[in-house]
Short mmCIF file of C-alpha atoms in Angstrom, two decimals:
data_model
loop_
_atom_site.label_atom_id
_atom_site.label_comp_id
_atom_site.label_asym_id
_atom_site.label_seq_id
_atom_site.Cartn_x
_atom_site.Cartn_y
_atom_site.Cartn_z
CA MET H 1354 -37.27 -31.46 -106.00
CA THR H 1355 -35.73 -32.37 -109.27
CA ASP H 1356 -33.52 -33.92 -110.25
CA THR H 1357 -31.14 -31.63 -111.10
CA GLN H 1358 -31.41 -30.07 -107.57
CA GLU H 1359 -29.50 -30.84 -104.13
CA ARG H 1360 -30.59 -29.26 -100.80
CA THR H 1361 -28.27 -27.94 -98.40
CA LEU H 1362 -28.45 -27.07 -94.77
CA VAL H 1363 -27.13 -23.27 -94.00
CA ILE H 1364 -27.11 -22.86 -89.79
CA VAL H 1365 -26.87 -19.02 -89.32
CA LYS H 1366 -25.02 -19.75 -85.49
CA PRO H 1367 -25.15 -18.22 -82.26
CA ASP H 1368 -23.10 -15.23 -82.96
CA GLY H 1369 -24.85 -14.63 -86.53
CA VAL H 1370 -28.73 -14.53 -84.56
CA GLN H 1371 -26.81 -12.00 -81.57
CA ARG H 1372 -25.53 -10.13 -84.13
CA GLY H 1373 -29.08 -9.43 -85.99
CA LEU H 1374 -27.62 -11.14 -89.69
CA ILE H 1375 -30.21 -13.45 -90.11
CA GLY H 1376 -32.24 -11.51 -92.40
CA GLU H 1377 -28.25 -11.03 -94.06
CA VAL H 1378 -27.68 -14.31 -94.59
CA VAL H 1379 -31.14 -15.47 -95.93
CA SER H 1380 -31.30 -12.53 -98.59
CA ARG H 1381 -27.62 -13.24 -99.91
CA PHE H 1382 -29.35 -17.09 -101.28
CA GLU H 1383 -32.21 -15.70 -102.23
CA ARG H 1384 -30.64 -12.60 -104.08
CA ARG H 1385 -28.52 -15.59 -105.50
CA GLY H 1386 -32.06 -17.21 -106.63
CA PHE H 1387 -31.75 -20.58 -104.48
CA LYS H 1388 -34.41 -21.28 -103.25
CA ILE H 1389 -35.45 -21.60 -99.34
CA ALA H 1390 -37.24 -25.02 -98.79
CA GLY H 1391 -37.43 -24.67 -94.79
CA LEU H 1392 -35.91 -22.24 -92.45
CA LYS H 1393 -36.66 -21.59 -88.92
CA LEU H 1394 -35.49 -20.32 -85.63
CA ILE H 1395 -34.25 -23.38 -82.92
CA TRP H 1396 -32.18 -23.78 -80.12
CA ILE H 1397 -29.72 -26.68 -80.29
CA ASP H 1398 -29.47 -28.79 -77.93
CA GLU H 1399 -26.48 -31.02 -76.33
CA ALA H 1400 -28.18 -34.42 -77.83
CA LEU H 1401 -28.93 -32.82 -81.38
CA ALA H 1402 -25.18 -30.83 -81.31
CA ASN H 1403 -23.82 -34.66 -81.10
CA GLU H 1404 -25.56 -36.17 -83.68
CA HIS H 1405 -25.11 -32.95 -86.13
CA TYR H 1406 -20.94 -32.87 -85.35
CA LYS H 1407 -20.33 -37.04 -85.10
CA ASP H 1408 -17.49 -36.99 -86.94
CA HIS H 1409 -15.90 -34.33 -85.00
CA ILE H 1410 -16.42 -35.88 -81.66
CA GLY H 1411 -12.82 -36.41 -80.04
CA LYS H 1412 -11.61 -33.90 -81.28
CA PRO H 1413 -9.98 -31.26 -79.00
CA PHE H 1414 -11.82 -28.57 -80.70
CA PHE H 1415 -15.38 -30.74 -80.08
CA PRO H 1416 -16.69 -29.50 -77.04
CA GLY H 1417 -16.09 -25.86 -77.78
CA LEU H 1418 -18.18 -26.48 -80.75
CA VAL H 1419 -21.22 -28.20 -78.85
CA LYS H 1420 -20.55 -25.60 -76.33
CA PHE H 1421 -21.01 -22.86 -78.98
CA ILE H 1422 -23.63 -24.28 -80.62
CA THR H 1423 -25.98 -24.82 -77.83
CA SER H 1424 -25.16 -21.08 -76.60
CA SER H 1425 -28.27 -19.79 -78.48
CA PRO H 1426 -30.91 -19.91 -80.71
CA VAL H 1427 -29.58 -20.56 -84.38
CA VAL H 1428 -31.54 -20.09 -87.95
CA VAL H 1429 -31.72 -23.53 -89.74
CA ILE H 1430 -32.19 -23.45 -93.35
CA ALA H 1431 -33.27 -26.00 -95.96
CA VAL H 1432 -31.74 -24.10 -99.54
CA GLN H 1433 -32.12 -25.71 -102.35
CA GLY H 1434 -31.13 -25.48 -106.01
CA LYS H 1435 -28.87 -26.93 -109.21
CA ASP H 1436 -25.13 -27.46 -107.49
CA VAL H 1437 -26.35 -25.76 -104.12
CA VAL H 1438 -23.96 -27.26 -101.68
CA LYS H 1439 -21.40 -25.99 -103.88
CA LEU H 1440 -22.13 -22.69 -104.81
CA VAL H 1441 -23.52 -22.39 -101.11
CA ARG H 1442 -19.66 -23.38 -99.88
CA ASN H 1443 -18.04 -20.49 -102.34
CA MET H 1444 -21.14 -17.83 -100.74
CA MET H 1445 -20.05 -18.61 -97.11
CA GLY H 1446 -16.38 -18.48 -97.53
CA ALA H 1447 -13.36 -19.75 -95.63
CA LEU H 1448 -13.70 -21.28 -93.20
CA LYS H 1449 -11.15 -18.28 -91.45
CA PRO H 1450 -12.30 -15.09 -92.33
CA GLU H 1451 -8.83 -13.54 -92.84
CA GLU H 1452 -8.81 -16.02 -95.83
CA ALA H 1453 -12.25 -15.62 -97.07
CA ALA H 1454 -12.85 -13.66 -100.52
CA PRO H 1455 -14.70 -10.46 -99.64
CA GLY H 1456 -18.04 -10.57 -100.82
CA SER H 1457 -18.51 -13.79 -99.27
CA ILE H 1458 -20.33 -14.06 -96.39
CA ARG H 1459 -17.16 -15.11 -93.78
CA GLY H 1460 -15.00 -12.94 -95.51
CA ASP H 1461 -17.69 -9.70 -94.83
CA LEU H 1462 -18.81 -10.39 -91.43
CA ALA H 1463 -16.91 -13.22 -89.70
CA LEU H 1464 -14.91 -12.32 -86.69
CA SER H 1465 -12.66 -15.45 -86.43
CA LYS H 1466 -12.58 -19.26 -87.22
CA SER H 1467 -15.29 -19.61 -84.01
CA PHE H 1468 -17.56 -16.94 -85.03
CA ASN H 1469 -17.73 -17.35 -88.29
CA VAL H 1470 -21.46 -16.67 -88.57
CA VAL H 1471 -22.52 -19.18 -91.01
CA HIS H 1472 -22.46 -23.52 -91.26
CA GLY H 1473 -23.13 -25.33 -94.65
CA SER H 1474 -22.80 -29.15 -95.80
CA ASP H 1475 -19.69 -30.48 -96.83
CA SER H 1476 -21.47 -32.48 -99.35
CA PRO H 1477 -24.74 -33.32 -101.54
CA GLU H 1478 -24.63 -35.99 -99.11
CA ASN H 1479 -24.13 -34.47 -96.01
CA GLY H 1480 -26.66 -31.89 -96.93
CA LEU H 1481 -29.13 -34.78 -97.37
CA ARG H 1482 -28.38 -35.44 -93.68
CA GLU H 1483 -28.19 -32.48 -91.98
CA VAL H 1484 -31.36 -31.56 -93.61
CA SER H 1485 -32.94 -34.13 -92.10
CA LEU H 1486 -31.71 -33.60 -88.74
CA TYR H 1487 -33.60 -30.80 -88.90
CA PHE H 1488 -36.88 -30.49 -90.96
CA THR H 1489 -39.57 -33.15 -90.92
CA ASP H 1490 -40.91 -34.15 -94.60
CA LYS H 1491 -43.84 -32.53 -93.67
CA GLU H 1492 -41.34 -28.90 -92.61
CA LEU H 1493 -39.87 -28.88 -96.49
CA PHE H 1494 -41.36 -27.42 -99.25
CA ASP H 1495 -41.12 -27.17 -103.11
CA TYR H 1496 -43.11 -25.04 -105.12
CA PRO H 1497 -43.08 -23.49 -108.23
CA ARG H 1498 -41.50 -19.92 -109.18
CA ASP H 1499 -42.15 -17.91 -111.59
CA VAL H 1500 -38.71 -16.49 -111.19
CA GLU H 1501 -36.94 -19.90 -112.28
CA ASN H 1502 -37.67 -19.39 -115.73
CA TRP H 1503 -35.25 -16.93 -115.47
CA LEU H 1504 -32.49 -18.32 -113.30
CA LYS H 1505 -31.35 -21.48 -115.53
CA HIS H 1506 -28.51 -23.23 -115.70
CA GLU H 1507 -26.56 -23.43 -119.06
#
């Protein structure tokens, strides 16, 4: 990974998996030009959910959040690119679908604040922390792509 690139974690949440939206979500990031550095289908257990959402422990919505994220398999994706955290969050759209812009993942696909299809890291630091919760170094790949010459940020 170059010094100008970041990694972020995207989770296709249980509602996205159950509704068959995995390919739709992944393809949006690929079409944008981001590199998929890691991708897998997993079932998050309660311990991992607690670690992932540890900043929310004690908040009224926390038990429901853990119950939801552990209710079905999810797809975890390590997405890599320049300014990827900020750009992925823009692509996801606002947390509440009624506030999410048309064309964003949540604006197009989410049904409610709770069933909003995707999670994305909120900062470069959390991107690294969250990616490391779900992927070992051996599961992450930094590989050259010829298309990168056409995706330069100026």
